[in-house]
PDB file of C-alpha atoms in Angstrom:
ATOM      1  CA  MET A   1      40.293 -13.788  -7.896  1.00 69.00           C
ATOM      2  CA  ILE A   2      37.911 -17.814  -7.929  1.00 77.00           C
ATOM      3  CA  ASP A   3      40.388 -20.106  -5.933  1.00 85.00           C
ATOM      4  CA  ALA A   4      40.185 -23.742  -6.189  1.00 88.00           C
ATOM      5  CA  SER A   5      41.528 -27.288  -5.295  1.00 92.00           C
ATOM      6  CA  PRO A   6      41.392 -30.449  -7.973  1.00 93.00           C
ATOM      7  CA  LYS A   7      39.352 -33.190  -7.165  1.00 95.00           C
ATOM      8  CA  HIS A   8      38.746 -36.520  -8.424  1.00 95.00           C
ATOM      9  CA  LEU A   9      35.667 -36.163  -8.139  1.00 96.00           C
ATOM     10  CA  THR A  10      34.083 -40.453  -6.614  1.00 96.00           C
ATOM     11  CA  GLU A  11      36.333 -37.894  -3.307  1.00 96.00           C
ATOM     12  CA  LEU A  12      32.531 -36.779  -3.003  1.00 97.00           C
ATOM     13  CA  VAL A  13      30.648 -38.175  -4.173  1.00 97.00           C
ATOM     14  CA  THR A  14      28.752 -42.379  -5.227  1.00 97.00           C
ATOM     15  CA  VAL A  15      27.648 -42.859  -8.345  1.00 97.00           C
ATOM     16  CA  ARG A  16      25.219 -45.438  -9.011  1.00 95.00           C
ATOM     17  CA  THR A  17      22.625 -47.114 -11.798  1.00 93.00           C
ATOM     18  CA  GLY A  18      18.816 -46.612 -12.688  1.00 92.00           C
ATOM     19  CA  TYR A  19      16.436 -49.174 -11.203  1.00 91.00           C
ATOM     20  CA  PRO A  20      16.552 -52.309 -12.735  1.00 87.00           C
ATOM     21  CA  PHE A  21      13.849 -52.527 -14.503  1.00 84.00           C
ATOM     22  CA  ARG A  22      12.653 -55.643 -17.015  1.00 79.00           C
ATOM     23  CA  GLY A  23      11.949 -54.763 -19.966  1.00 78.00           C
ATOM     24  CA  PRO A  24      10.694 -51.925 -21.060  1.00 82.00           C
ATOM     25  CA  LEU A  25       8.642 -49.880 -18.772  1.00 85.00           C
ATOM     26  CA  SER A  26       5.128 -50.575 -18.170  1.00 85.00           C
ATOM     27  CA  GLU A  27       2.996 -46.873 -16.660  1.00 87.00           C
ATOM     28  CA  VAL A  28       0.538 -47.520 -14.430  1.00 90.00           C
ATOM     29  CA  PRO A  29      -1.323 -44.915 -12.868  1.00 88.00           C
ATOM     30  CA  ALA A  30      -1.291 -46.287  -9.176  1.00 87.00           C
ATOM     31  CA  GLY A  31       1.393 -47.629  -9.347  1.00 88.00           C
ATOM     32  CA  GLY A  32       4.455 -47.061  -5.629  1.00 87.00           C
ATOM     33  CA  ALA A  33       6.895 -44.910  -7.609  1.00 93.00           C
ATOM     34  CA  LEU A  34       7.076 -42.231  -9.627  1.00 95.00           C
ATOM     35  CA  VAL A  35      10.030 -43.719 -12.349  1.00 95.00           C
ATOM     36  CA  THR A  36      12.567 -39.777 -14.272  1.00 96.00           C
ATOM     37  CA  GLN A  37      13.855 -41.092 -17.750  1.00 94.00           C
ATOM     38  CA  MET A  38      16.104 -39.448 -20.403  1.00 93.00           C
ATOM     39  CA  LYS A  39      13.075 -37.506 -21.722  1.00 94.00           C
ATOM     40  CA  ASP A  40      12.493 -35.790 -18.172  1.00 96.00           C
ATOM     41  CA  VAL A  41      15.926 -33.889 -17.834  1.00 96.00           C
ATOM     42  CA  ASP A  42      16.403 -31.104 -19.895  1.00 93.00           C
ATOM     43  CA  PRO A  43      20.566 -29.358 -19.449  1.00 90.00           C
ATOM     44  CA  ASP A  44      18.301 -26.372 -18.892  1.00 88.00           C
ATOM     45  CA  THR A  45      15.346 -26.519 -17.415  1.00 89.00           C
ATOM     46  CA  GLY A  46      16.439 -29.402 -14.666  1.00 93.00           C
ATOM     47  CA  LEU A  47      13.991 -32.424 -13.691  1.00 95.00           C
ATOM     48  CA  SER A  48       9.844 -31.825 -15.170  1.00 94.00           C
ATOM     49  CA  TRP A  49       8.460 -33.766 -12.187  1.00 95.00           C
ATOM     50  CA  SER A  50       5.032 -33.484 -14.628  1.00 93.00           C
ATOM     51  CA  SER A  51       6.810 -35.249 -16.867  1.00 93.00           C
ATOM     52  CA  VAL A  52       7.017 -38.368 -15.199  1.00 95.00           C
ATOM     53  CA  VAL A  53       5.021 -41.515 -15.062  1.00 94.00           C
ATOM     54  CA  ARG A  54       4.536 -44.207 -11.966  1.00 94.00           C
ATOM     55  CA  ALA A  55       5.299 -47.159 -12.202  1.00 92.00           C
ATOM     56  CA  GLU A  56       5.783 -50.871  -9.810  1.00 90.00           C
ATOM     57  CA  LEU A  57       8.507 -51.485  -8.646  1.00 89.00           C
ATOM     58  CA  PRO A  58       9.884 -55.772  -9.790  1.00 83.00           C
ATOM     59  CA  GLY A  59      11.602 -57.328  -7.351  1.00 73.00           C
ATOM     60  CA  ARG A  60      12.628 -57.329  -3.845  1.00 75.00           C
ATOM     61  CA  LYS A  61      16.168 -55.252  -4.082  1.00 75.00           C
ATOM     62  CA  GLU A  62      14.703 -52.646  -1.788  1.00 84.00           C
ATOM     63  CA  PRO A  63      15.473 -49.078  -4.374  1.00 90.00           C
ATOM     64  CA  ASP A  64      17.691 -45.113  -3.681  1.00 92.00           C
ATOM     65  CA  TRP A  65      14.923 -43.452  -3.818  1.00 96.00           C
ATOM     66  CA  LEU A  66      15.888 -40.275  -4.972  1.00 97.00           C
ATOM     67  CA  GLN A  67      16.146 -37.451  -2.007  1.00 96.00           C
ATOM     68  CA  ALA A  68      16.719 -33.784  -1.950  1.00 96.00           C
ATOM     69  CA  GLY A  69      20.761 -32.600  -3.382  1.00 95.00           C
ATOM     70  CA  ASP A  70      21.367 -35.676  -5.791  1.00 97.00           C
ATOM     71  CA  ILE A  71      22.243 -35.711  -9.585  1.00 98.00           C
ATOM     72  CA  LEU A  72      20.626 -37.855 -12.510  1.00 98.00           C
ATOM     73  CA  PHE A  73      23.521 -37.979 -14.858  1.00 97.00           C
ATOM     74  CA  VAL A  74      22.477 -38.732 -18.975  1.00 96.00           C
ATOM     75  CA  PRO A  75      25.313 -41.178 -19.707  1.00 94.00           C
ATOM     76  CA  ARG A  76      24.950 -41.659 -23.454  1.00 90.00           C
ATOM     77  CA  GLY A  77      23.699 -40.035 -26.327  1.00 85.00           C
ATOM     78  CA  GLN A  78      24.878 -36.896 -27.655  1.00 83.00           C
ATOM     79  CA  ARG A  79      25.063 -34.585 -25.133  1.00 87.00           C
ATOM     80  CA  PHE A  80      25.959 -35.932 -21.660  1.00 94.00           C
ATOM     81  CA  PHE A  81      24.707 -33.322 -19.280  1.00 96.00           C
ATOM     82  CA  ALA A  82      23.847 -33.439 -15.432  1.00 97.00           C
ATOM     83  CA  VAL A  83      20.530 -31.404 -13.236  1.00 97.00           C
ATOM     84  CA  SER A  84      20.010 -31.997 -10.133  1.00 96.00           C
ATOM     85  CA  ILE A  85      17.374 -32.464  -8.056  1.00 96.00           C
ATOM     86  CA  GLU A  86      14.843 -31.054  -4.801  1.00 94.00           C
ATOM     87  CA  ALA A  87      12.861 -33.105  -2.907  1.00 95.00           C
ATOM     88  CA  PRO A  88      10.907 -35.403  -5.287  1.00 95.00           C
ATOM     89  CA  PRO A  89       6.540 -34.820  -4.648  1.00 95.00           C
ATOM     90  CA  ALA A  90       6.612 -39.271  -4.078  1.00 95.00           C
ATOM     91  CA  PRO A  91       8.551 -41.623  -3.845  1.00 95.00           C
ATOM     92  CA  ALA A  92      11.037 -41.894  -6.748  1.00 96.00           C
ATOM     93  CA  VAL A  93      13.806 -43.503  -8.081  1.00 96.00           C
ATOM     94  CA  CYS A  94      16.137 -42.820 -11.284  1.00 95.00           C
ATOM     95  CA  GLY A  95      15.430 -45.182 -14.808  1.00 92.00           C
ATOM     96  CA  PRO A  96      17.805 -47.525 -16.136  1.00 90.00           C
ATOM     97  CA  HIS A  97      19.647 -45.283 -18.682  1.00 92.00           C
ATOM     98  CA  LEU A  98      20.448 -42.403 -16.060  1.00 95.00           C
ATOM     99  CA  MET A  99      22.791 -42.547 -12.757  1.00 96.00           C
ATOM    100  CA  LEU A 100      22.067 -41.655  -9.682  1.00 97.00           C
ATOM    101  CA  ILE A 101      25.499 -38.805  -8.902  1.00 97.00           C
ATOM    102  CA  ARG A 102      25.052 -39.035  -5.002  1.00 97.00           C
ATOM    103  CA  LEU A 103      27.026 -36.338  -2.902  1.00 97.00           C
ATOM    104  CA  ARG A 104      29.225 -38.528   0.434  1.00 96.00           C
ATOM    105  CA  PRO A 105      28.618 -37.328   3.275  1.00 93.00           C
ATOM    106  CA  GLU A 106      30.385 -33.841   3.871  1.00 92.00           C
ATOM    107  CA  ALA A 107      31.578 -33.533   1.225  1.00 94.00           C
ATOM    108  CA  PRO A 108      31.979 -29.656   0.734  1.00 95.00           C
ATOM    109  CA  VAL A 109      29.966 -28.588  -2.126  1.00 96.00           C
ATOM    110  CA  SER A 110      27.208 -28.296  -3.622  1.00 95.00           C
ATOM    111  CA  ALA A 111      24.872 -29.959  -5.673  1.00 96.00           C
ATOM    112  CA  ARG A 112      24.099 -27.193  -7.823  1.00 96.00           C
ATOM    113  CA  PHE A 113      27.473 -26.051  -8.055  1.00 97.00           C
ATOM    114  CA  LEU A 114      28.709 -29.236  -9.433  1.00 97.00           C
ATOM    115  CA  ALA A 115      26.039 -29.940 -12.187  1.00 97.00           C
ATOM    116  CA  TRP A 116      26.515 -27.105 -12.863  1.00 96.00           C
ATOM    117  CA  GLN A 117      30.425 -27.951 -12.670  1.00 96.00           C
ATOM    118  CA  ILE A 118      29.758 -31.227 -15.817  1.00 96.00           C
ATOM    119  CA  ASN A 119      27.780 -29.225 -17.556  1.00 96.00           C
ATOM    120  CA  GLN A 120      31.237 -27.403 -18.431  1.00 96.00           C
ATOM    121  CA  PRO A 121      33.185 -26.733 -21.044  1.00 95.00           C
ATOM    122  CA  PRO A 122      36.053 -28.209 -19.345  1.00 95.00           C
ATOM    123  CA  VAL A 123      34.368 -31.522 -17.698  1.00 95.00           C
ATOM    124  CA  GLN A 124      32.364 -32.490 -20.605  1.00 94.00           C
ATOM    125  CA  LYS A 125      36.103 -32.459 -22.647  1.00 94.00           C
ATOM    126  CA  GLN A 126      37.166 -35.444 -20.018  1.00 94.00           C
ATOM    127  CA  LEU A 127      33.483 -37.580 -20.847  1.00 93.00           C
ATOM    128  CA  ARG A 128      34.143 -36.852 -24.667  1.00 91.00           C
ATOM    129  CA  ALA A 129      36.777 -37.742 -24.376  1.00 90.00           C
ATOM    130  CA  ALA A 130      35.918 -41.382 -21.817  1.00 88.00           C
ATOM    131  CA  ALA A 131      32.925 -42.038 -24.354  1.00 86.00           C
ATOM    132  CA  GLU A 132      33.460 -44.856 -25.679  1.00 76.00           C
ATOM    133  CA  GLY A 133      30.689 -46.514 -28.502  1.00 66.00           C
ATOM    134  CA  SER A 134      29.968 -45.637 -32.140  1.00 56.00           C
ATOM    135  CA  SER A 135      26.056 -45.855 -32.774  1.00 64.00           C
ATOM    136  CA  GLN A 136      25.888 -44.495 -29.125  1.00 72.00           C
ATOM    137  CA  LEU A 137      28.440 -42.572 -27.388  1.00 85.00           C
ATOM    138  CA  SER A 138      27.505 -43.475 -23.820  1.00 90.00           C
ATOM    139  CA  VAL A 139      30.627 -42.989 -19.759  1.00 92.00           C
ATOM    140  CA  ARG A 140      31.086 -45.794 -17.923  1.00 92.00           C
ATOM    141  CA  ILE A 141      30.344 -45.009 -13.565  1.00 94.00           C
ATOM    142  CA  SER A 142      34.296 -45.690 -13.631  1.00 94.00           C
ATOM    143  CA  GLU A 143      34.812 -42.862 -15.770  1.00 93.00           C
ATOM    144  CA  ILE A 144      32.280 -40.319 -14.090  1.00 95.00           C
ATOM    145  CA  GLU A 145      33.996 -41.035 -10.648  1.00 95.00           C
ATOM    146  CA  GLY A 146      37.553 -40.713 -12.225  1.00 95.00           C
ATOM    147  CA  LEU A 147      36.379 -36.719 -13.974  1.00 96.00           C
ATOM    148  CA  LEU A 148      38.348 -34.259 -12.722  1.00 96.00           C
ATOM    149  CA  ILE A 149      36.287 -31.081 -10.938  1.00 95.00           C
ATOM    150  CA  ALA A 150      37.831 -27.743  -9.470  1.00 95.00           C
ATOM    151  CA  LEU A 151      36.505 -27.571  -6.485  1.00 95.00           C
ATOM    152  CA  PRO A 152      36.209 -23.684  -5.847  1.00 95.00           C
ATOM    153  CA  PRO A 153      35.132 -22.704  -1.508  1.00 95.00           C
ATOM    154  CA  ILE A 154      31.015 -23.416  -0.619  1.00 94.00           C
ATOM    155  CA  ASP A 155      30.595 -19.436  -0.707  1.00 94.00           C
ATOM    156  CA  GLN A 156      32.516 -19.583  -3.932  1.00 95.00           C
ATOM    157  CA  GLN A 157      30.027 -22.265  -5.173  1.00 94.00           C
ATOM    158  CA  SER A 158      27.304 -20.130  -4.095  1.00 95.00           C
ATOM    159  CA  ARG A 159      28.373 -17.426  -6.554  1.00 95.00           C
ATOM    160  CA  ILE A 160      28.545 -18.817  -9.513  1.00 94.00           C
ATOM    161  CA  VAL A 161      25.056 -21.169  -8.627  1.00 94.00           C
ATOM    162  CA  ALA A 162      23.814 -17.050  -8.499  1.00 95.00           C
ATOM    163  CA  LEU A 163      25.935 -15.879 -11.404  1.00 94.00           C
ATOM    164  CA  ALA A 164      24.267 -18.683 -13.479  1.00 92.00           C
ATOM    165  CA  ASP A 165      20.400 -18.264 -12.745  1.00 90.00           C
ATOM    166  CA  ALA A 166      21.174 -15.290 -13.813  1.00 93.00           C
ATOM    167  CA  ALA A 167      21.873 -16.254 -17.026  1.00 91.00           C
ATOM    168  CA  ALA A 168      19.731 -18.812 -17.591  1.00 87.00           C
ATOM    169  CA  ARG A 169      16.188 -16.691 -16.864  1.00 90.00           C
ATOM    170  CA  GLU A 170      18.462 -12.852 -19.066  1.00 93.00           C
ATOM    171  CA  ARG A 171      18.876 -16.180 -21.722  1.00 89.00           C
ATOM    172  CA  GLN A 172      14.553 -17.397 -21.489  1.00 89.00           C
ATOM    173  CA  ALA A 173      13.605 -13.687 -21.178  1.00 94.00           C
ATOM    174  CA  LEU A 174      15.599 -12.984 -23.944  1.00 94.00           C
ATOM    175  CA  THR A 175      14.834 -15.706 -26.266  1.00 92.00           C
ATOM    176  CA  GLN A 176      10.181 -15.019 -25.305  1.00 95.00           C
ATOM    177  CA  LEU A 177      12.359 -11.412 -27.054  1.00 95.00           C
ATOM    178  CA  ILE A 178      12.865 -12.858 -29.835  1.00 96.00           C
ATOM    179  CA  LEU A 179       9.860 -14.520 -29.987  1.00 95.00           C
ATOM    180  CA  ASN A 180       7.347 -11.408 -29.497  1.00 96.00           C
ATOM    181  CA  ARG A 181       9.403  -9.333 -32.421  1.00 96.00           C
ATOM    182  CA  GLU A 182       9.096 -12.846 -34.816  1.00 96.00           C
ATOM    183  CA  GLN A 183       4.994 -12.868 -34.491  1.00 96.00           C
ATOM    184  CA  THR A 184       5.163  -9.006 -34.330  1.00 96.00           C
ATOM    185  CA  LEU A 185       7.372  -8.856 -38.208  1.00 95.00           C
ATOM    186  CA  ALA A 186       5.183 -11.503 -39.155  1.00 95.00           C
ATOM    187  CA  SER A 187       2.296  -9.640 -38.484  1.00 95.00           C
ATOM    188  CA  ILE A 188       3.659  -6.695 -39.800  1.00 94.00           C
ATOM    189  CA  ALA A 189       3.796  -9.164 -43.843  1.00 93.00           C
ATOM    190  CA  ALA A 190       0.747 -10.126 -43.308  1.00 92.00           C
ATOM    191  CA  ASP A 191      -0.745  -7.214 -43.181  1.00 91.00           C
ATOM    192  CA  LEU A 192       1.787  -5.303 -46.673  1.00 92.00           C
ATOM    193  CA  ALA A 193       0.500  -8.252 -48.115  1.00 91.00           C
ATOM    194  CA  THR A 194      -2.538  -7.926 -47.628  1.00 90.00           C
ATOM    195  CA  ALA A 195      -3.403  -4.220 -48.260  1.00 89.00           C
ATOM    196  CA  ALA A 196      -0.900  -4.831 -51.568  1.00 89.00           C
ATOM    197  CA  GLY A 197      -2.865  -7.523 -52.855  1.00 87.00           C
ATOM    198  CA  LEU A 198      -1.452  -9.756 -51.577  1.00 88.00           C
ATOM    199  CA  ALA A 199      -2.980 -12.158 -50.507  1.00 69.00           C
ATOM    200  CA  PRO A 200      -6.732 -12.847 -50.392  1.00 67.00           C
ATOM    201  CA  GLN A 201      -9.061 -10.819 -47.344  1.00 56.00           C
ATOM    202  CA  GLY A 202     -10.032 -13.143 -44.281  1.00 57.00           C
ATOM    203  CA  SER A 203      -5.991 -15.503 -43.816  1.00 53.00           C
ATOM    204  CA  PRO A 204      -5.771 -15.849 -40.835  1.00 57.00           C
ATOM    205  CA  ARG A 205      -2.370 -14.195 -39.532  1.00 56.00           C
ATOM    206  CA  PRO A 206       0.640 -15.992 -38.283  1.00 57.00           C
TER     207      PRO A 206
END
């Protein structure tokens, strides 16, 4: 049986905007910081450090350097979602179109569990209700802070995250199996067409 208590997100975390670049982000291969952007995060696969670019940070503002256990949140577009991150491979910040969610000290919550719950239908329903903007939906920091979260004990959080990880592995394996079957069937179809003289000899097989 799952036991959980309601918490407003602001009781557990702080929410900040990304680093305020002036104008478009310019990649600088020898720059002093990695800059994560919306293109680098995916609700299913998380943050891809391999696609993150380097840049120089303008101005004198001390950055909110990313650290293990932080959560990056996409607050605009057709899908709002969160991903938790491991320790960055180099000094890193999140770009201005992302929000940084950081656990408060001693908050009784796992970052991975919190990111998982933000992506689930009950919280997504709250986000959609709060979204504003006709051409591109977005949510503000105050609305993110006001989200209601169901908080179970930390041991139950760990079990839920383990179950979510298992489901992700199963989904990946099933997707690969479907792709393999489709490729096999396409190859069979090409062989049949060749045998019946419906395709010229030497046509490339799928």
